[in-house]
Amino acid sequence: MIKYPPTLSIYPFWQRLSLGTLKVILAGVLICIAGAFLALWQPAYVRVGTLQEEKAHWQDVRRKGITQPNTIIPTMDQLPHMIELCRNAFADAGVDVVSLNVERFGERREAGKGARIDYALVNLRLLGQWPGIVTSLAALEKMQGISIHVQEAVLSEAGGEAILQIYYCTGE
């Protein structure tokens, strides 16, 4: 009876690998681990930095007290004046407000007493140059004393339309 050498399949996989192959596999695994660490470490490190800045800000506020004066939120009665301020901002940039529609006004009905923040949607049809419209919209959002958010702006050849959210205080 002739004995043949055993086939490679009876040896475990790790015994069939050479030392060089094991080194390459180990190096590949270490590179993958290092890459995953660096990819996951960067967002966490940025977040830690942001949290440290925020912590320093709030410690400074706690030490110094409130740094900003109390702002007075415009009331519902002042909404026509705020809309007129919007029209004036466009007029200052050479843009004509052709039509103005208040699409939503005071529809937030919540139970309870006290002051609540609500908003009105104002649709403006504009006639003028695009740069004037864009600068007016940016100026409205940066305006102090009132809170105006540009919800939508659609520009056309002749001008465009803009939907503004104007926030105000309701209730007591």
C-alpha positions as protocol buffer text, in pm:
chain_id: "A"
residue {
  index: 1
  type: MET
  ca { x: 0 y: 0 z: 0 }
}
residue {
  index: 2
  type: ILE
  ca { x: 135 y: 335 z: -105 }
}
residue {
  index: 3
  type: LYS
  ca { x: 76 y: 632 z: 119 }
}
residue {
  index: 4
  type: TYR
  ca { x: 26 y: 961 z: -49 }
}
residue {
  index: 5
  type: PRO
  ca { x: 97 y: 1286 z: 127 }
}
residue {
  index: 6
  type: PRO
  ca { x: -216 y: 1436 z: 277 }
}
residue {
  index: 7
  type: THR
  ca { x: -400 y: 1695 z: 72 }
}
residue {
  index: 8
  type: LEU
  ca { x: -396 y: 2059 z: 175 }
}
residue {
  index: 9
  type: SER
  ca { x: -765 y: 2059 z: 254 }
}
residue {
  index: 10
  type: ILE
  ca { x: -721 y: 1872 z: 581 }
}
residue {
  index: 11
  type: TYR
  ca { x: -505 y: 2151 z: 727 }
}
residue {
  index: 12
  type: PRO
  ca { x: -681 y: 2459 z: 875 }
}
residue {
  index: 13
  type: PHE
  ca { x: -677 y: 2770 z: 661 }
}
residue {
  index: 14
  type: TRP
  ca { x: -444 y: 2966 z: 888 }
}
residue {
  index: 15
  type: GLN
  ca { x: -184 y: 2687 z: 870 }
}
residue {
  index: 16
  type: ARG
  ca { x: -184 y: 2697 z: 491 }
}
residue {
  index: 17
  type: LEU
  ca { x: -94 y: 3067 z: 481 }
}
residue {
  index: 18
  type: SER
  ca { x: 266 y: 3169 z: 461 }
}
residue {
  index: 19
  type: LEU
  ca { x: 420 y: 3420 z: 697 }
}
residue {
  index: 20
  type: GLY
  ca { x: 438 y: 3682 z: 420 }
}
residue {
  index: 21
  type: THR
  ca { x: 67 y: 3644 z: 341 }
}
residue {
  index: 22
  type: LEU
  ca { x: -24 y: 3680 z: 709 }
}
residue {
  index: 23
  type: LYS
  ca { x: 183 y: 4000 z: 731 }
}
residue {
  index: 24
  type: VAL
  ca { x: 2 y: 4149 z: 429 }
}
residue {
  index: 25
  type: ILE
  ca { x: -340 y: 4060 z: 574 }
}
residue {
  index: 26
  type: LEU
  ca { x: -246 y: 4202 z: 915 }
}
residue {
  index: 27
  type: ALA
  ca { x: -115 y: 4524 z: 754 }
}
residue {
  index: 28
  type: GLY
  ca { x: -438 y: 4558 z: 553 }
}
residue {
  index: 29
  type: VAL
  ca { x: -653 y: 4515 z: 864 }
}
residue {
  index: 30
  type: LEU
  ca { x: -445 y: 4774 z: 1055 }
}
residue {
  index: 31
  type: ILE
  ca { x: -473 y: 5022 z: 767 }
}
residue {
  index: 32
  type: CYS
  ca { x: -851 y: 4974 z: 757 }
}
residue {
  index: 33
  type: ILE
  ca { x: -877 y: 5027 z: 1133 }
}
residue {
  index: 34
  type: ALA
  ca { x: -661 y: 5340 z: 1114 }
}
residue {
  index: 35
  type: GLY
  ca { x: -866 y: 5475 z: 821 }
}
residue {
  index: 36
  type: ALA
  ca { x: -1196 y: 5413 z: 1003 }
}
residue {
  index: 37
  type: PHE
  ca { x: -1056 y: 5580 z: 1316 }
}
residue {
  index: 38
  type: LEU
  ca { x: -950 y: 5889 z: 1125 }
}
residue {
  index: 39
  type: ALA
  ca { x: -1280 y: 5906 z: 934 }
}
residue {
  index: 40
  type: LEU
  ca { x: -1484 y: 5883 z: 1254 }
}
residue {
  index: 41
  type: TRP
  ca { x: -1248 y: 6091 z: 1466 }
}
residue {
  index: 42
  type: GLN
  ca { x: -1268 y: 6409 z: 1256 }
}
residue {
  index: 43
  type: PRO
  ca { x: -1645 y: 6481 z: 1302 }
}
residue {
  index: 44
  type: ALA
  ca { x: -1623 y: 6395 z: 1672 }
}
residue {
  index: 45
  type: TYR
  ca { x: -1322 y: 6623 z: 1719 }
}
residue {
  index: 46
  type: VAL
  ca { x: -1499 y: 6911 z: 1542 }
}
residue {
  index: 47
  type: ARG
  ca { x: -1807 y: 6856 z: 1759 }
}
residue {
  index: 48
  type: VAL
  ca { x: -1593 y: 6863 z: 2076 }
}
residue {
  index: 49
  type: GLY
  ca { x: -1441 y: 7192 z: 1962 }
}
residue {
  index: 50
  type: THR
  ca { x: -1786 y: 7338 z: 1897 }
}
residue {
  index: 51
  type: LEU
  ca { x: -1909 y: 7225 z: 2238 }
}
residue {
  index: 52
  type: GLN
  ca { x: -1605 y: 7382 z: 2406 }
}
residue {
  index: 53
  type: GLU
  ca { x: -1675 y: 7714 z: 2231 }
}
residue {
  index: 54
  type: GLU
  ca { x: -2040 y: 7697 z: 2335 }
}
residue {
  index: 55
  type: LYS
  ca { x: -1943 y: 7612 z: 2692 }
}
residue {
  index: 56
  type: ALA
  ca { x: -1705 y: 7909 z: 2703 }
}
residue {
  index: 57
  type: HIS
  ca { x: -1980 y: 8137 z: 2565 }
}
residue {
  index: 58
  type: TRP
  ca { x: -2235 y: 8030 z: 2826 }
}
residue {
  index: 59
  type: GLN
  ca { x: -1981 y: 8056 z: 3108 }
}
residue {
  index: 60
  type: ASP
  ca { x: -1906 y: 8408 z: 2988 }
}
residue {
  index: 61
  type: VAL
  ca { x: -2278 y: 8490 z: 2980 }
}
residue {
  index: 62
  type: ARG
  ca { x: -2320 y: 8346 z: 3329 }
}
residue {
  index: 63
  type: ARG
  ca { x: -2025 y: 8549 z: 3457 }
}
residue {
  index: 64
  type: LYS
  ca { x: -2121 y: 8880 z: 3289 }
}
residue {
  index: 65
  type: GLY
  ca { x: -2497 y: 8842 z: 3286 }
}
residue {
  index: 66
  type: ILE
  ca { x: -2722 y: 8889 z: 2985 }
}
residue {
  index: 67
  type: THR
  ca { x: -2527 y: 9074 z: 2718 }
}
residue {
  index: 68
  type: GLN
  ca { x: -2809 y: 9168 z: 2483 }
}
residue {
  index: 69
  type: PRO
  ca { x: -3084 y: 9409 z: 2578 }
}
residue {
  index: 70
  type: ASN
  ca { x: -3436 y: 9275 z: 2592 }
}
residue {
  index: 71
  type: THR
  ca { x: -3586 y: 9307 z: 2247 }
}
residue {
  index: 72
  type: ILE
  ca { x: -3946 y: 9407 z: 2209 }
}
residue {
  index: 73
  type: ILE
  ca { x: -4136 y: 9179 z: 1974 }
}
residue {
  index: 74
  type: PRO
  ca { x: -4375 y: 9371 z: 1748 }
}
residue {
  index: 75
  type: THR
  ca { x: -4743 y: 9307 z: 1807 }
}
residue {
  index: 76
  type: MET
  ca { x: -5019 y: 9222 z: 1563 }
}
residue {
  index: 77
  type: ASP
  ca { x: -5124 y: 9586 z: 1561 }
}
residue {
  index: 78
  type: GLN
  ca { x: -4787 y: 9682 z: 1416 }
}
residue {
  index: 79
  type: LEU
  ca { x: -4813 y: 9440 z: 1121 }
}
residue {
  index: 80
  type: PRO
  ca { x: -4927 y: 9709 z: 871 }
}
residue {
  index: 81
  type: HIS
  ca { x: -4627 y: 9921 z: 971 }
}
residue {
  index: 82
  type: MET
  ca { x: -4393 y: 9622 z: 923 }
}
residue {
  index: 83
  type: ILE
  ca { x: -4541 y: 9558 z: 577 }
}
residue {
  index: 84
  type: GLU
  ca { x: -4486 y: 9924 z: 493 }
}
residue {
  index: 85
  type: LEU
  ca { x: -4121 y: 9888 z: 603 }
}
residue {
  index: 86
  type: CYS
  ca { x: -4091 y: 9601 z: 356 }
}
residue {
  index: 87
  type: ARG
  ca { x: -4234 y: 9812 z: 76 }
}
residue {
  index: 88
  type: ASN
  ca { x: -3995 y: 10095 z: 162 }
}
residue {
  index: 89
  type: ALA
  ca { x: -3696 y: 9858 z: 154 }
}
residue {
  index: 90
  type: PHE
  ca { x: -3787 y: 9760 z: -202 }
}
residue {
  index: 91
  type: ALA
  ca { x: -3856 y: 10122 z: -302 }
}
residue {
  index: 92
  type: ASP
  ca { x: -3512 y: 10227 z: -172 }
}
residue {
  index: 93
  type: ALA
  ca { x: -3352 y: 9973 z: -408 }
}
residue {
  index: 94
  type: GLY
  ca { x: -3556 y: 10094 z: -707 }
}
residue {
  index: 95
  type: VAL
  ca { x: -3796 y: 9798 z: -708 }
}
residue {
  index: 96
  type: ASP
  ca { x: -4169 y: 9861 z: -741 }
}
residue {
  index: 97
  type: VAL
  ca { x: -4414 y: 9655 z: -536 }
}
residue {
  index: 98
  type: VAL
  ca { x: -4691 y: 9600 z: -789 }
}
residue {
  index: 99
  type: SER
  ca { x: -4925 y: 9406 z: -561 }
}
residue {
  index: 100
  type: LEU
  ca { x: -4933 y: 9287 z: -204 }
}
residue {
  index: 101
  type: ASN
  ca { x: -5145 y: 9006 z: -57 }
}
residue {
  index: 102
  type: VAL
  ca { x: -5157 y: 8894 z: 303 }
}
residue {
  index: 103
  type: GLU
  ca { x: -5211 y: 8521 z: 258 }
}
residue {
  index: 104
  type: ARG
  ca { x: -5199 y: 8404 z: 618 }
}
residue {
  index: 105
  type: PHE
  ca { x: -5271 y: 8613 z: 922 }
}
residue {
  index: 106
  type: GLY
  ca { x: -5328 y: 8506 z: 1282 }
}
residue {
  index: 107
  type: GLU
  ca { x: -5433 y: 8149 z: 1211 }
}
residue {
  index: 108
  type: ARG
  ca { x: -5243 y: 7987 z: 1496 }
}
residue {
  index: 109
  type: ARG
  ca { x: -5506 y: 7916 z: 1758 }
}
residue {
  index: 110
  type: GLU
  ca { x: -5365 y: 7767 z: 2075 }
}
residue {
  index: 111
  type: ALA
  ca { x: -5544 y: 7714 z: 2402 }
}
residue {
  index: 112
  type: GLY
  ca { x: -5425 y: 7910 z: 2700 }
}
residue {
  index: 113
  type: LYS
  ca { x: -5349 y: 8264 z: 2792 }
}
residue {
  index: 114
  type: GLY
  ca { x: -5030 y: 8455 z: 2746 }
}
residue {
  index: 115
  type: ALA
  ca { x: -4820 y: 8586 z: 2466 }
}
residue {
  index: 116
  type: ARG
  ca { x: -4752 y: 8369 z: 2161 }
}
residue {
  index: 117
  type: ILE
  ca { x: -4544 y: 8416 z: 1850 }
}
residue {
  index: 118
  type: ASP
  ca { x: -4736 y: 8400 z: 1523 }
}
residue {
  index: 119
  type: TYR
  ca { x: -4659 y: 8505 z: 1169 }
}
residue {
  index: 120
  type: ALA
  ca { x: -4824 y: 8646 z: 862 }
}
residue {
  index: 121
  type: LEU
  ca { x: -4744 y: 8538 z: 508 }
}
residue {
  index: 122
  type: VAL
  ca { x: -4717 y: 8834 z: 273 }
}
residue {
  index: 123
  type: ASN
  ca { x: -4698 y: 8775 z: -102 }
}
residue {
  index: 124
  type: LEU
  ca { x: -4531 y: 9060 z: -290 }
}
residue {
  index: 125
  type: ARG
  ca { x: -4530 y: 9093 z: -670 }
}
residue {
  index: 126
  type: LEU
  ca { x: -4218 y: 9289 z: -762 }
}
residue {
  index: 127
  type: LEU
  ca { x: -4115 y: 9483 z: -1071 }
}
residue {
  index: 128
  type: GLY
  ca { x: -3750 y: 9576 z: -1104 }
}
residue {
  index: 129
  type: GLN
  ca { x: -3394 y: 9457 z: -1151 }
}
residue {
  index: 130
  type: TRP
  ca { x: -3276 y: 9133 z: -991 }
}
residue {
  index: 131
  type: PRO
  ca { x: -2983 y: 9285 z: -796 }
}
residue {
  index: 132
  type: GLY
  ca { x: -3219 y: 9532 z: -633 }
}
residue {
  index: 133
  type: ILE
  ca { x: -3463 y: 9257 z: -538 }
}
residue {
  index: 134
  type: VAL
  ca { x: -3189 y: 9036 z: -393 }
}
residue {
  index: 135
  type: THR
  ca { x: -3031 y: 9316 z: -190 }
}
residue {
  index: 136
  type: SER
  ca { x: -3373 y: 9422 z: -59 }
}
residue {
  index: 137
  type: LEU
  ca { x: -3456 y: 9067 z: 49 }
}
residue {
  index: 138
  type: ALA
  ca { x: -3120 y: 9035 z: 225 }
}
residue {
  index: 139
  type: ALA
  ca { x: -3172 y: 9372 z: 396 }
}
residue {
  index: 140
  type: LEU
  ca { x: -3518 y: 9267 z: 516 }
}
residue {
  index: 141
  type: GLU
  ca { x: -3382 y: 8950 z: 677 }
}
residue {
  index: 142
  type: LYS
  ca { x: -3106 y: 9149 z: 852 }
}
residue {
  index: 143
  type: MET
  ca { x: -3338 y: 9428 z: 968 }
}
residue {
  index: 144
  type: GLN
  ca { x: -3321 y: 9488 z: 1343 }
}
residue {
  index: 145
  type: GLY
  ca { x: -3632 y: 9520 z: 1555 }
}
residue {
  index: 146
  type: ILE
  ca { x: -3855 y: 9301 z: 1341 }
}
residue {
  index: 147
  type: SER
  ca { x: -3822 y: 8941 z: 1231 }
}
residue {
  index: 148
  type: ILE
  ca { x: -3879 y: 8879 z: 861 }
}
residue {
  index: 149
  type: HIS
  ca { x: -3795 y: 8552 z: 688 }
}
residue {
  index: 150
  type: VAL
  ca { x: -3798 y: 8513 z: 310 }
}
residue {
  index: 151
  type: GLN
  ca { x: -3994 y: 8192 z: 261 }
}
residue {
  index: 152
  type: GLU
  ca { x: -3986 y: 8191 z: -118 }
}
residue {
  index: 153
  type: ALA
  ca { x: -3852 y: 8414 z: -392 }
}
residue {
  index: 154
  type: VAL
  ca { x: -3914 y: 8352 z: -761 }
}
residue {
  index: 155
  type: LEU
  ca { x: -3742 y: 8583 z: -1007 }
}
residue {
  index: 156
  type: SER
  ca { x: -3857 y: 8637 z: -1365 }
}
residue {
  index: 157
  type: GLU
  ca { x: -3744 y: 8864 z: -1646 }
}
residue {
  index: 158
  type: ALA
  ca { x: -3957 y: 9156 z: -1534 }
}
residue {
  index: 159
  type: GLY
  ca { x: -3910 y: 9119 z: -1159 }
}
residue {
  index: 160
  type: GLY
  ca { x: -4053 y: 8840 z: -951 }
}
residue {
  index: 161
  type: GLU
  ca { x: -4253 y: 8737 z: -649 }
}
residue {
  index: 162
  type: ALA
  ca { x: -4152 y: 8698 z: -287 }
}
residue {
  index: 163
  type: ILE
  ca { x: -4335 y: 8539 z: 3 }
}
residue {
  index: 164
  type: LEU
  ca { x: -4230 y: 8685 z: 337 }
}
residue {
  index: 165
  type: GLN
  ca { x: -4298 y: 8549 z: 685 }
}
residue {
  index: 166
  type: ILE
  ca { x: -4337 y: 8839 z: 925 }
}
residue {
  index: 167
  type: TYR
  ca { x: -4336 y: 8735 z: 1291 }
}
residue {
  index: 168
  type: TYR
  ca { x: -4529 y: 8917 z: 1560 }
}
residue {
  index: 169
  type: CYS
  ca { x: -4655 y: 8864 z: 1911 }
}
residue {
  index: 170
  type: THR
  ca { x: -5020 y: 8789 z: 1993 }
}
residue {
  index: 171
  type: GLY
  ca { x: -5200 y: 8768 z: 2324 }
}
residue {
  index: 172
  type: GLU
  ca { x: -5112 y: 8934 z: 2650 }
}
